[in-house]
Amino acid sequence: MELNQPIKPINLRPIQTQTSAKLTAPEMAKLWATYVGNSMSNKILQYFLQHVEDDLIKTLVENAFYLTEDFMRRIEQILNKDNFPIPKGFTKDDVNLKAPRLFEEEFYVHYIKYAAKAGMSIYGVALPIVLREDIRDFVIYCNSCTIALLTQINDILMTKGLIIKPPILPIPDKVDFVKDQSFLHGFMGKVRPLHALEVTHLYDNIENNVTSKALILAFSQVARNEKVKQLFIRGTEITDRAVSSYKEKLHKDNLPSPSLLDHLVTESKIAPFSDKLMLFHKVDMFSMKIRAFGNSVAVNGRRDISLLYARSLKSIALFVDDGANILIENGWMEQPPQAADREDLL
C-alpha cells in the first residue's frame, strides 16, 4: 500500500447512500443552511468587488465569490432533482453596488477568513451525518475548496504582514503529567500559565471577534431600522468586552494577540446592504460563536477561563434571541425545513 493512501478501500454501496434515496433531515438542513449562507456571502463579495484595487486581494475576493456561485448552483441541481423548493436567501434587492466604500480592502481578507471558518464548521458537522453519496461528495467538495481558499488567505495575510503570528510556546523538555488539582485553579492559589490548547482557542476567538467587531461597527453606522441599529450597537459593546477579556488572559502570560480592525471601517453612512441581510448575518455569526465556545470549553482546564466563556455565552445567546425576534417582526426570517406537525393533520 502506498504511504500516502493508508486507508484500504471498502467497496460497499448501501441503499441509503444512493442518489435515489430520499433526503434525510441532516441533508436537507445542511443544504439549506449552505445555500442561504452562500447567497448572503455572494452579495457581500459582489459589493467588495466594486472597491478592490490590490491584485492579490482582488483575486482572493473573486475566488471566494465564484465559490459561492458554484456552491449555490450545485445545491440547486440537487434540490431540483428532489423537487425541493430552492431557498430564497438573499437577492439583488439586498445589496447596493453603488454604495461608496465602507471598508478598506485589507478588511476583505480578514472577512473572507472569518466567513470561510464559519463554512468549515458547517461542513465539518455535516460530513459524519449525511449519507447520500451525491450530498456527501458535495460536502467533501465544499470542504476541500474552503481549505484551499483558507490557504490562500493565510498566505496573503503573512505576505502582506496583515496578521500577528499566533503565540510561540517553549518546547517541553519531557513528557509530563498533571500532579495536583491546582492545574484547574484560575481564581485563588497558584494559577499555572495557559497551556497550548487554551492559548489556541483564546487566539482564535480574538481573531474571530476583532473581525466581527469591525463588521458590526460598520453595520451599526449604516443601518436604517432603529431597532436593528440599537442591536448592532449592543453587539459592538458585547464583542468589545469579549475581545478585551480574552486579550487580558494572553497578555498576562506575555503572549501576543490579534489587533483590532476597527480602523478599516470608513466613515460612510450609506448602506451597501439591506437591514435584513446585515441582521441575518450578525445573528448567524453570533450563533457560530456559541459553537466556538463549546470547542473552547471542551479543551480548557482553568476555571477562570470557563467562567469567561460562560459570561460571553450568556450575552451572545440574548443577542441572538433579540435579533431573531426583530427578523420575525419584519418578516425577514426564512424558515428552515421542519418536521410534520401531526397535531395539525388531525
mmCIF file of C-alpha atoms in Angstrom, residues 3-338:
data_model
loop_
_atom_site.group_PDB
_atom_site.id
_atom_site.type_symbol
_atom_site.label_atom_id
_atom_site.label_comp_id
_atom_site.label_asym_id
_atom_site.label_seq_id
_atom_site.Cartn_x
_atom_site.Cartn_y
_atom_site.Cartn_z
ATOM 1 C CA LEU A 3 2.235 5.602 2.182
ATOM 2 C CA ASN A 4 0.001 8.471 1.073
ATOM 3 C CA GLN A 5 -3.036 6.155 0.951
ATOM 4 C CA PRO A 6 -3.195 4.485 4.397
ATOM 5 C CA ILE A 7 -6.927 3.612 4.230
ATOM 6 C CA LYS A 8 -7.884 0.457 2.355
ATOM 7 C CA PRO A 9 -10.927 0.879 0.064
ATOM 8 C CA ILE A 10 -14.176 -0.852 1.037
ATOM 9 C CA ASN A 11 -16.468 -1.452 -1.913
ATOM 10 C CA LEU A 12 -19.933 -1.064 -0.436
ATOM 11 C CA ARG A 13 -22.897 0.965 -1.597
ATOM 12 C CA PRO A 14 -25.810 0.734 0.848
ATOM 13 C CA ILE A 15 -29.259 1.692 -0.441
ATOM 14 C CA GLN A 16 -29.307 4.711 1.900
ATOM 15 C CA THR A 17 -26.329 6.274 0.090
ATOM 16 C CA GLN A 18 -27.778 6.068 -3.427
ATOM 17 C CA THR A 19 -28.841 9.311 -5.078
ATOM 18 C CA SER A 20 -32.398 7.995 -5.461
ATOM 19 C CA ALA A 21 -32.789 7.816 -1.655
ATOM 20 C CA LYS A 22 -34.998 10.434 -0.008
ATOM 21 C CA LEU A 23 -33.270 13.392 1.613
ATOM 22 C CA THR A 24 -32.745 12.961 5.355
ATOM 23 C CA ALA A 25 -33.236 15.818 7.842
ATOM 24 C CA PRO A 26 -29.454 16.469 8.159
ATOM 25 C CA GLU A 27 -29.112 16.532 4.362
ATOM 26 C CA MET A 28 -31.996 18.991 3.996
ATOM 27 C CA ALA A 29 -30.682 21.129 6.845
ATOM 28 C CA LYS A 30 -27.098 21.397 5.654
ATOM 29 C CA LEU A 31 -28.028 22.018 2.014
ATOM 30 C CA TRP A 32 -30.494 24.694 3.133
ATOM 31 C CA ALA A 33 -28.037 26.385 5.510
ATOM 32 C CA THR A 34 -25.195 26.248 2.978
ATOM 33 C CA TYR A 35 -27.380 27.771 0.267
ATOM 34 C CA VAL A 36 -28.726 30.618 2.411
ATOM 35 C CA GLY A 37 -25.305 31.381 3.867
ATOM 36 C CA ASN A 38 -23.625 31.428 0.477
ATOM 37 C CA SER A 39 -26.356 33.599 -1.022
ATOM 38 C CA MET A 40 -25.593 36.138 1.726
ATOM 39 C CA SER A 41 -21.821 35.945 1.211
ATOM 40 C CA ASN A 42 -22.348 36.217 -2.535
ATOM 41 C CA LYS A 43 -23.926 39.677 -2.166
ATOM 42 C CA ILE A 44 -21.262 40.877 0.263
ATOM 43 C CA LEU A 45 -18.441 39.724 -2.002
ATOM 44 C CA GLN A 46 -20.144 41.217 -5.033
ATOM 45 C CA TYR A 47 -20.061 44.568 -3.233
ATOM 46 C CA PHE A 48 -16.407 44.092 -2.207
ATOM 47 C CA LEU A 49 -15.502 43.611 -5.867
ATOM 48 C CA GLN A 50 -16.662 47.168 -6.588
ATOM 49 C CA HIS A 51 -13.967 48.553 -4.273
ATOM 50 C CA VAL A 52 -10.811 46.465 -4.581
ATOM 51 C CA GLU A 53 -7.614 47.551 -6.335
ATOM 52 C CA ASP A 54 -4.858 45.315 -4.966
ATOM 53 C CA ASP A 55 -4.354 42.472 -7.474
ATOM 54 C CA LEU A 56 -3.803 39.733 -4.865
ATOM 55 C CA ILE A 57 -6.783 40.744 -2.762
ATOM 56 C CA LYS A 58 -8.943 41.112 -5.865
ATOM 57 C CA THR A 59 -8.081 37.570 -6.973
ATOM 58 C CA LEU A 60 -8.926 36.284 -3.484
ATOM 59 C CA VAL A 61 -12.302 38.069 -3.447
ATOM 60 C CA GLU A 62 -13.048 36.746 -6.956
ATOM 61 C CA ASN A 63 -12.172 33.207 -5.876
ATOM 62 C CA ALA A 64 -14.459 33.450 -2.850
ATOM 63 C CA PHE A 65 -17.249 34.976 -4.954
ATOM 64 C CA TYR A 66 -17.048 32.245 -7.602
ATOM 65 C CA LEU A 67 -17.125 29.574 -4.899
ATOM 66 C CA THR A 68 -20.423 30.955 -3.584
ATOM 67 C CA GLU A 69 -21.833 30.858 -7.120
ATOM 68 C CA ASP A 70 -20.564 27.322 -7.627
ATOM 69 C CA PHE A 71 -21.882 26.021 -4.304
ATOM 70 C CA MET A 72 -25.341 27.517 -4.898
ATOM 71 C CA ARG A 73 -25.518 26.124 -8.431
ATOM 72 C CA ARG A 74 -24.618 22.620 -7.217
ATOM 73 C CA ILE A 75 -27.213 22.784 -4.425
ATOM 74 C CA GLU A 76 -29.880 23.930 -6.882
ATOM 75 C CA GLN A 77 -29.140 20.886 -9.056
ATOM 76 C CA ILE A 78 -29.565 18.535 -6.099
ATOM 77 C CA LEU A 79 -32.731 20.210 -4.810
ATOM 78 C CA ASN A 80 -34.354 20.413 -8.255
ATOM 79 C CA LYS A 81 -33.798 16.681 -8.702
ATOM 80 C CA ASP A 82 -35.635 16.077 -5.414
ATOM 81 C CA ASN A 83 -38.428 18.592 -6.176
ATOM 82 C CA PHE A 84 -37.321 20.568 -3.126
ATOM 83 C CA PRO A 85 -38.036 24.339 -3.256
ATOM 84 C CA ILE A 86 -34.934 26.483 -3.711
ATOM 85 C CA PRO A 87 -34.461 28.753 -0.659
ATOM 86 C CA LYS A 88 -34.900 32.446 -1.376
ATOM 87 C CA GLY A 89 -31.854 33.503 0.605
ATOM 88 C CA PHE A 90 -30.624 36.920 -0.490
ATOM 89 C CA THR A 91 -31.082 38.655 -3.837
ATOM 90 C CA LYS A 92 -30.013 41.774 -5.730
ATOM 91 C CA ASP A 93 -32.529 43.690 -3.602
ATOM 92 C CA ASP A 94 -30.269 43.112 -0.576
ATOM 93 C CA VAL A 95 -27.180 44.831 -1.987
ATOM 94 C CA ASN A 96 -26.487 48.345 -3.272
ATOM 95 C CA LEU A 97 -23.481 48.032 -5.571
ATOM 96 C CA LYS A 98 -23.367 51.823 -5.992
ATOM 97 C CA ALA A 99 -22.804 52.449 -2.282
ATOM 98 C CA PRO A 100 -19.417 54.021 -1.501
ATOM 99 C CA ARG A 101 -16.618 52.113 0.150
ATOM 100 C CA LEU A 102 -17.496 51.023 3.706
ATOM 101 C CA PHE A 103 -14.287 49.041 4.370
ATOM 102 C CA GLU A 104 -10.635 49.344 3.443
ATOM 103 C CA GLU A 105 -9.710 46.434 1.218
ATOM 104 C CA GLU A 106 -7.387 44.889 3.804
ATOM 105 C CA PHE A 107 -10.573 44.094 5.724
ATOM 106 C CA TYR A 108 -11.755 41.907 2.835
ATOM 107 C CA VAL A 109 -9.008 39.369 3.564
ATOM 108 C CA HIS A 110 -9.915 39.179 7.253
ATOM 109 C CA TYR A 111 -13.621 38.975 6.431
ATOM 110 C CA ILE A 112 -13.210 36.099 3.960
ATOM 111 C CA LYS A 113 -11.204 34.167 6.561
ATOM 112 C CA TYR A 114 -13.952 34.828 9.123
ATOM 113 C CA ALA A 115 -16.647 33.597 6.721
ATOM 114 C CA ALA A 116 -14.611 30.606 5.489
ATOM 115 C CA LYS A 117 -14.067 29.398 9.067
ATOM 116 C CA ALA A 118 -17.825 29.547 9.597
ATOM 117 C CA GLY A 119 -18.314 27.497 6.429
ATOM 118 C CA MET A 120 -15.789 24.910 7.623
ATOM 119 C CA SER A 121 -17.759 24.479 10.845
ATOM 120 C CA ILE A 122 -20.908 23.680 8.812
ATOM 121 C CA TYR A 123 -19.125 21.181 6.550
ATOM 122 C CA GLY A 124 -17.315 19.555 9.475
ATOM 123 C CA VAL A 125 -20.598 18.901 11.279
ATOM 124 C CA ALA A 126 -22.337 17.783 8.076
ATOM 125 C CA LEU A 127 -19.865 15.184 6.853
ATOM 126 C CA PRO A 128 -20.433 12.491 9.541
ATOM 127 C CA ILE A 129 -24.244 12.735 9.326
ATOM 128 C CA VAL A 130 -25.003 12.968 5.598
ATOM 129 C CA LEU A 131 -25.477 9.574 3.942
ATOM 130 C CA ARG A 132 -26.450 10.099 0.317
ATOM 131 C CA GLU A 133 -23.471 9.785 -1.972
ATOM 132 C CA ASP A 134 -24.065 12.922 -4.054
ATOM 133 C CA ILE A 135 -24.546 15.103 -0.971
ATOM 134 C CA ARG A 136 -21.595 13.560 0.827
ATOM 135 C CA ASP A 137 -19.447 14.262 -2.250
ATOM 136 C CA PHE A 138 -20.756 17.836 -2.320
ATOM 137 C CA VAL A 139 -19.874 18.419 1.343
ATOM 138 C CA ILE A 140 -16.370 16.994 0.752
ATOM 139 C CA TYR A 141 -16.046 19.288 -2.278
ATOM 140 C CA CYS A 142 -17.106 22.338 -0.226
ATOM 141 C CA ASN A 143 -14.636 21.399 2.483
ATOM 142 C CA SER A 144 -11.757 20.934 0.027
ATOM 143 C CA CYS A 145 -12.456 24.235 -1.758
ATOM 144 C CA THR A 146 -12.692 26.117 1.523
ATOM 145 C CA ILE A 147 -9.410 24.619 2.755
ATOM 146 C CA ALA A 148 -7.744 25.791 -0.473
ATOM 147 C CA LEU A 149 -9.256 29.260 0.000
ATOM 148 C CA LEU A 150 -8.069 29.459 3.625
ATOM 149 C CA THR A 151 -4.555 28.543 2.480
ATOM 150 C CA GLN A 152 -4.601 31.468 0.038
ATOM 151 C CA ILE A 153 -5.955 33.774 2.758
ATOM 152 C CA ASN A 154 -3.205 32.920 5.248
ATOM 153 C CA ASP A 155 -0.529 33.260 2.568
ATOM 154 C CA ILE A 156 -1.785 36.757 1.713
ATOM 155 C CA LEU A 157 -2.085 37.762 5.375
ATOM 156 C CA MET A 158 1.502 36.665 6.051
ATOM 157 C CA THR A 159 2.969 38.017 2.791
ATOM 158 C CA LYS A 160 1.427 41.446 3.347
ATOM 159 C CA GLY A 161 2.144 41.477 7.082
ATOM 160 C CA LEU A 162 -1.553 41.774 7.949
ATOM 161 C CA ILE A 163 -1.563 39.182 10.731
ATOM 162 C CA ILE A 164 0.086 38.797 14.114
ATOM 163 C CA LYS A 165 1.530 35.297 14.202
ATOM 164 C CA PRO A 166 -0.034 33.063 16.882
ATOM 165 C CA PRO A 167 1.996 32.777 20.110
ATOM 166 C CA ILE A 168 5.072 30.544 20.163
ATOM 167 C CA LEU A 169 5.475 28.469 23.341
ATOM 168 C CA PRO A 170 8.655 26.817 24.632
ATOM 169 C CA ILE A 171 9.160 23.195 23.579
ATOM 170 C CA PRO A 172 8.731 20.902 26.645
ATOM 171 C CA ASP A 173 11.867 19.207 27.982
ATOM 172 C CA LYS A 174 9.966 15.965 28.513
ATOM 173 C CA VAL A 175 6.511 14.384 28.682
ATOM 174 C CA ASP A 176 4.839 15.352 31.940
ATOM 175 C CA PHE A 177 1.585 14.658 33.807
ATOM 176 C CA VAL A 178 -0.665 16.868 35.933
ATOM 177 C CA LYS A 179 0.220 16.264 39.576
ATOM 178 C CA ASP A 180 -2.499 18.046 41.582
ATOM 179 C CA GLN A 181 -5.782 19.963 41.437
ATOM 180 C CA SER A 182 -4.013 23.326 41.180
ATOM 181 C CA PHE A 183 -3.969 22.641 37.432
ATOM 182 C CA LEU A 184 -7.634 23.714 37.430
ATOM 183 C CA HIS A 185 -7.151 26.896 39.501
ATOM 184 C CA GLY A 186 -7.891 30.254 37.967
ATOM 185 C CA PHE A 187 -9.018 32.472 40.838
ATOM 186 C CA MET A 188 -7.138 31.519 44.020
ATOM 187 C CA GLY A 189 -3.829 29.974 44.883
ATOM 188 C CA LYS A 190 -1.120 29.404 42.319
ATOM 189 C CA VAL A 191 -2.518 29.858 38.793
ATOM 190 C CA ARG A 192 -0.493 27.999 36.178
ATOM 191 C CA PRO A 193 0.342 29.559 32.785
ATOM 192 C CA LEU A 194 -2.032 28.888 29.901
ATOM 193 C CA HIS A 195 -1.492 25.590 28.110
ATOM 194 C CA ALA A 196 -1.295 25.344 24.311
ATOM 195 C CA LEU A 197 -4.952 24.369 23.746
ATOM 196 C CA GLU A 198 -6.192 27.288 25.863
ATOM 197 C CA VAL A 199 -3.895 29.687 24.009
ATOM 198 C CA THR A 200 -5.102 28.343 20.664
ATOM 199 C CA HIS A 201 -8.770 28.948 21.379
ATOM 200 C CA LEU A 202 -8.260 32.329 23.037
ATOM 201 C CA TYR A 203 -6.263 33.453 19.992
ATOM 202 C CA ASP A 204 -8.870 32.041 17.582
ATOM 203 C CA ASN A 205 -11.758 33.661 19.458
ATOM 204 C CA ILE A 206 -9.960 37.013 19.434
ATOM 205 C CA GLU A 207 -9.239 36.694 15.710
ATOM 206 C CA ASN A 208 -12.917 35.995 15.015
ATOM 207 C CA ASN A 209 -14.127 38.727 17.326
ATOM 208 C CA VAL A 210 -11.934 41.555 16.026
ATOM 209 C CA THR A 211 -13.338 40.879 12.545
ATOM 210 C CA SER A 212 -16.856 40.601 13.947
ATOM 211 C CA LYS A 213 -16.452 43.874 15.857
ATOM 212 C CA ALA A 214 -15.311 45.843 12.808
ATOM 213 C CA LEU A 215 -18.158 44.376 10.759
ATOM 214 C CA ILE A 216 -20.889 45.111 13.295
ATOM 215 C CA LEU A 217 -19.421 48.591 13.871
ATOM 216 C CA ALA A 218 -19.820 49.262 10.152
ATOM 217 C CA PHE A 219 -23.332 47.808 10.150
ATOM 218 C CA SER A 220 -24.372 49.995 13.115
ATOM 219 C CA GLN A 221 -23.095 53.004 11.163
ATOM 220 C CA VAL A 222 -25.324 52.365 8.118
ATOM 221 C CA ALA A 223 -28.392 50.515 9.481
ATOM 222 C CA ARG A 224 -31.679 52.332 8.825
ATOM 223 C CA ASN A 225 -34.097 50.469 11.095
ATOM 224 C CA GLU A 226 -33.689 51.919 14.609
ATOM 225 C CA LYS A 227 -34.172 48.579 16.402
ATOM 226 C CA VAL A 228 -31.559 46.983 14.165
ATOM 227 C CA LYS A 229 -29.145 49.879 14.725
ATOM 228 C CA GLN A 230 -29.516 49.688 18.519
ATOM 229 C CA LEU A 231 -28.981 45.924 18.477
ATOM 230 C CA PHE A 232 -25.807 46.398 16.425
ATOM 231 C CA ILE A 233 -24.530 48.997 18.904
ATOM 232 C CA ARG A 234 -25.171 46.495 21.690
ATOM 233 C CA GLY A 235 -23.388 43.799 19.670
ATOM 234 C CA THR A 236 -20.366 46.080 19.285
ATOM 235 C CA GLU A 237 -20.207 46.525 23.057
ATOM 236 C CA ILE A 238 -20.584 42.772 23.690
ATOM 237 C CA THR A 239 -17.803 41.996 21.228
ATOM 238 C CA ASP A 240 -15.534 44.711 22.583
ATOM 239 C CA ARG A 241 -15.853 43.339 26.131
ATOM 240 C CA ALA A 242 -15.141 39.814 24.898
ATOM 241 C CA VAL A 243 -12.031 40.879 22.970
ATOM 242 C CA SER A 244 -10.671 42.813 25.973
ATOM 243 C CA SER A 245 -11.204 39.912 28.377
ATOM 244 C CA TYR A 246 -9.655 37.318 26.046
ATOM 245 C CA LYS A 247 -6.666 39.556 25.317
ATOM 246 C CA GLU A 248 -6.118 40.096 29.046
ATOM 247 C CA LYS A 249 -5.639 36.349 29.565
ATOM 248 C CA LEU A 250 -2.985 36.150 26.827
ATOM 249 C CA HIS A 251 -1.223 39.355 27.820
ATOM 250 C CA LYS A 252 -0.986 38.218 31.462
ATOM 251 C CA ASP A 253 1.274 35.416 30.178
ATOM 252 C CA ASN A 254 3.143 37.886 27.922
ATOM 253 C CA LEU A 255 1.618 36.392 24.769
ATOM 254 C CA PRO A 256 0.605 38.408 21.672
ATOM 255 C CA SER A 257 -2.949 38.695 20.383
ATOM 256 C CA PRO A 258 -4.610 39.784 17.110
ATOM 257 C CA SER A 259 -5.080 43.536 16.700
ATOM 258 C CA LEU A 260 -8.392 45.381 16.359
ATOM 259 C CA LEU A 261 -9.583 46.085 12.811
ATOM 260 C CA ASP A 262 -11.923 48.998 13.584
ATOM 261 C CA HIS A 263 -9.668 51.411 11.669
ATOM 262 C CA LEU A 264 -10.536 49.523 8.457
ATOM 263 C CA VAL A 265 -14.127 50.846 8.588
ATOM 264 C CA THR A 266 -14.616 54.091 6.635
ATOM 265 C CA GLU A 267 -16.897 56.999 7.644
ATOM 266 C CA SER A 268 -19.553 56.164 5.040
ATOM 267 C CA LYS A 269 -23.157 56.206 6.291
ATOM 268 C CA ILE A 270 -24.665 54.822 3.084
ATOM 269 C CA ALA A 271 -25.751 51.187 3.486
ATOM 270 C CA PRO A 272 -24.403 48.739 0.889
ATOM 271 C CA PHE A 273 -26.671 46.015 2.281
ATOM 272 C CA SER A 274 -30.273 45.709 3.407
ATOM 273 C CA ASP A 275 -31.035 45.704 7.127
ATOM 274 C CA LYS A 276 -32.385 42.195 6.571
ATOM 275 C CA LEU A 277 -29.036 40.936 5.263
ATOM 276 C CA MET A 278 -26.974 42.686 7.925
ATOM 277 C CA LEU A 279 -29.164 41.478 10.792
ATOM 278 C CA PHE A 280 -29.288 37.901 9.498
ATOM 279 C CA HIS A 281 -25.506 37.991 9.105
ATOM 280 C CA LYS A 282 -24.857 39.031 12.696
ATOM 281 C CA VAL A 283 -27.461 36.668 14.195
ATOM 282 C CA ASP A 284 -25.947 33.834 12.144
ATOM 283 C CA MET A 285 -22.338 34.633 13.022
ATOM 284 C CA PHE A 286 -23.081 35.268 16.699
ATOM 285 C CA SER A 287 -24.701 31.816 16.686
ATOM 286 C CA MET A 288 -21.442 30.435 15.281
ATOM 287 C CA LYS A 289 -19.635 31.924 18.297
ATOM 288 C CA ILE A 290 -21.697 29.660 20.537
ATOM 289 C CA ARG A 291 -20.261 26.632 18.734
ATOM 290 C CA ALA A 292 -16.756 28.093 19.024
ATOM 291 C CA PHE A 293 -17.225 28.472 22.788
ATOM 292 C CA GLY A 294 -18.233 24.813 23.016
ATOM 293 C CA ASN A 295 -14.993 23.822 21.284
ATOM 294 C CA SER A 296 -13.030 26.150 23.556
ATOM 295 C CA VAL A 297 -14.558 24.913 26.823
ATOM 296 C CA ALA A 298 -14.044 21.285 25.760
ATOM 297 C CA VAL A 299 -10.252 21.638 25.847
ATOM 298 C CA ASN A 300 -9.973 24.230 28.627
ATOM 299 C CA GLY A 301 -8.579 23.356 32.058
ATOM 300 C CA ARG A 302 -8.721 26.616 34.051
ATOM 301 C CA ARG A 303 -11.880 27.629 35.903
ATOM 302 C CA ASP A 304 -11.422 31.373 35.278
ATOM 303 C CA ILE A 305 -11.440 30.812 31.509
ATOM 304 C CA SER A 306 -14.511 28.580 31.750
ATOM 305 C CA LEU A 307 -16.327 31.408 33.557
ATOM 306 C CA LEU A 308 -15.157 33.863 30.911
ATOM 307 C CA TYR A 309 -16.694 31.769 28.134
ATOM 308 C CA ALA A 310 -19.879 31.229 30.167
ATOM 309 C CA ARG A 311 -20.364 35.003 30.523
ATOM 310 C CA SER A 312 -19.766 35.533 26.821
ATOM 311 C CA LEU A 313 -22.204 32.744 26.013
ATOM 312 C CA LYS A 314 -24.982 34.359 28.046
ATOM 313 C CA SER A 315 -24.585 37.771 26.341
ATOM 314 C CA ILE A 316 -24.423 36.235 22.887
ATOM 315 C CA ALA A 317 -27.437 33.971 23.424
ATOM 316 C CA LEU A 318 -29.524 37.017 24.457
ATOM 317 C CA PHE A 319 -28.272 38.955 21.401
ATOM 318 C CA VAL A 320 -29.207 36.086 19.063
ATOM 319 C CA ASP A 321 -32.670 35.799 20.648
ATOM 320 C CA ASP A 322 -33.355 39.537 20.332
ATOM 321 C CA GLY A 323 -32.034 39.564 16.767
ATOM 322 C CA ALA A 324 -34.269 36.628 15.821
ATOM 323 C CA ASN A 325 -37.274 38.485 17.232
ATOM 324 C CA ILE A 326 -36.545 41.510 15.027
ATOM 325 C CA LEU A 327 -36.136 39.254 11.974
ATOM 326 C CA ILE A 328 -39.521 37.660 12.709
ATOM 327 C CA GLU A 329 -41.249 41.024 13.370
ATOM 328 C CA ASN A 330 -40.167 42.271 9.956
ATOM 329 C CA GLY A 331 -40.912 39.044 8.062
ATOM 330 C CA TRP A 332 -37.225 38.573 7.296
ATOM 331 C CA MET A 333 -36.621 35.110 8.793
ATOM 332 C CA GLU A 334 -36.784 32.352 6.189
ATOM 333 C CA GLN A 335 -37.966 29.123 7.779
ATOM 334 C CA PRO A 336 -35.760 26.029 7.517
ATOM 335 C CA PRO A 337 -37.369 22.678 6.582
ATOM 336 C CA GLN A 338 -39.234 21.222 9.561
#
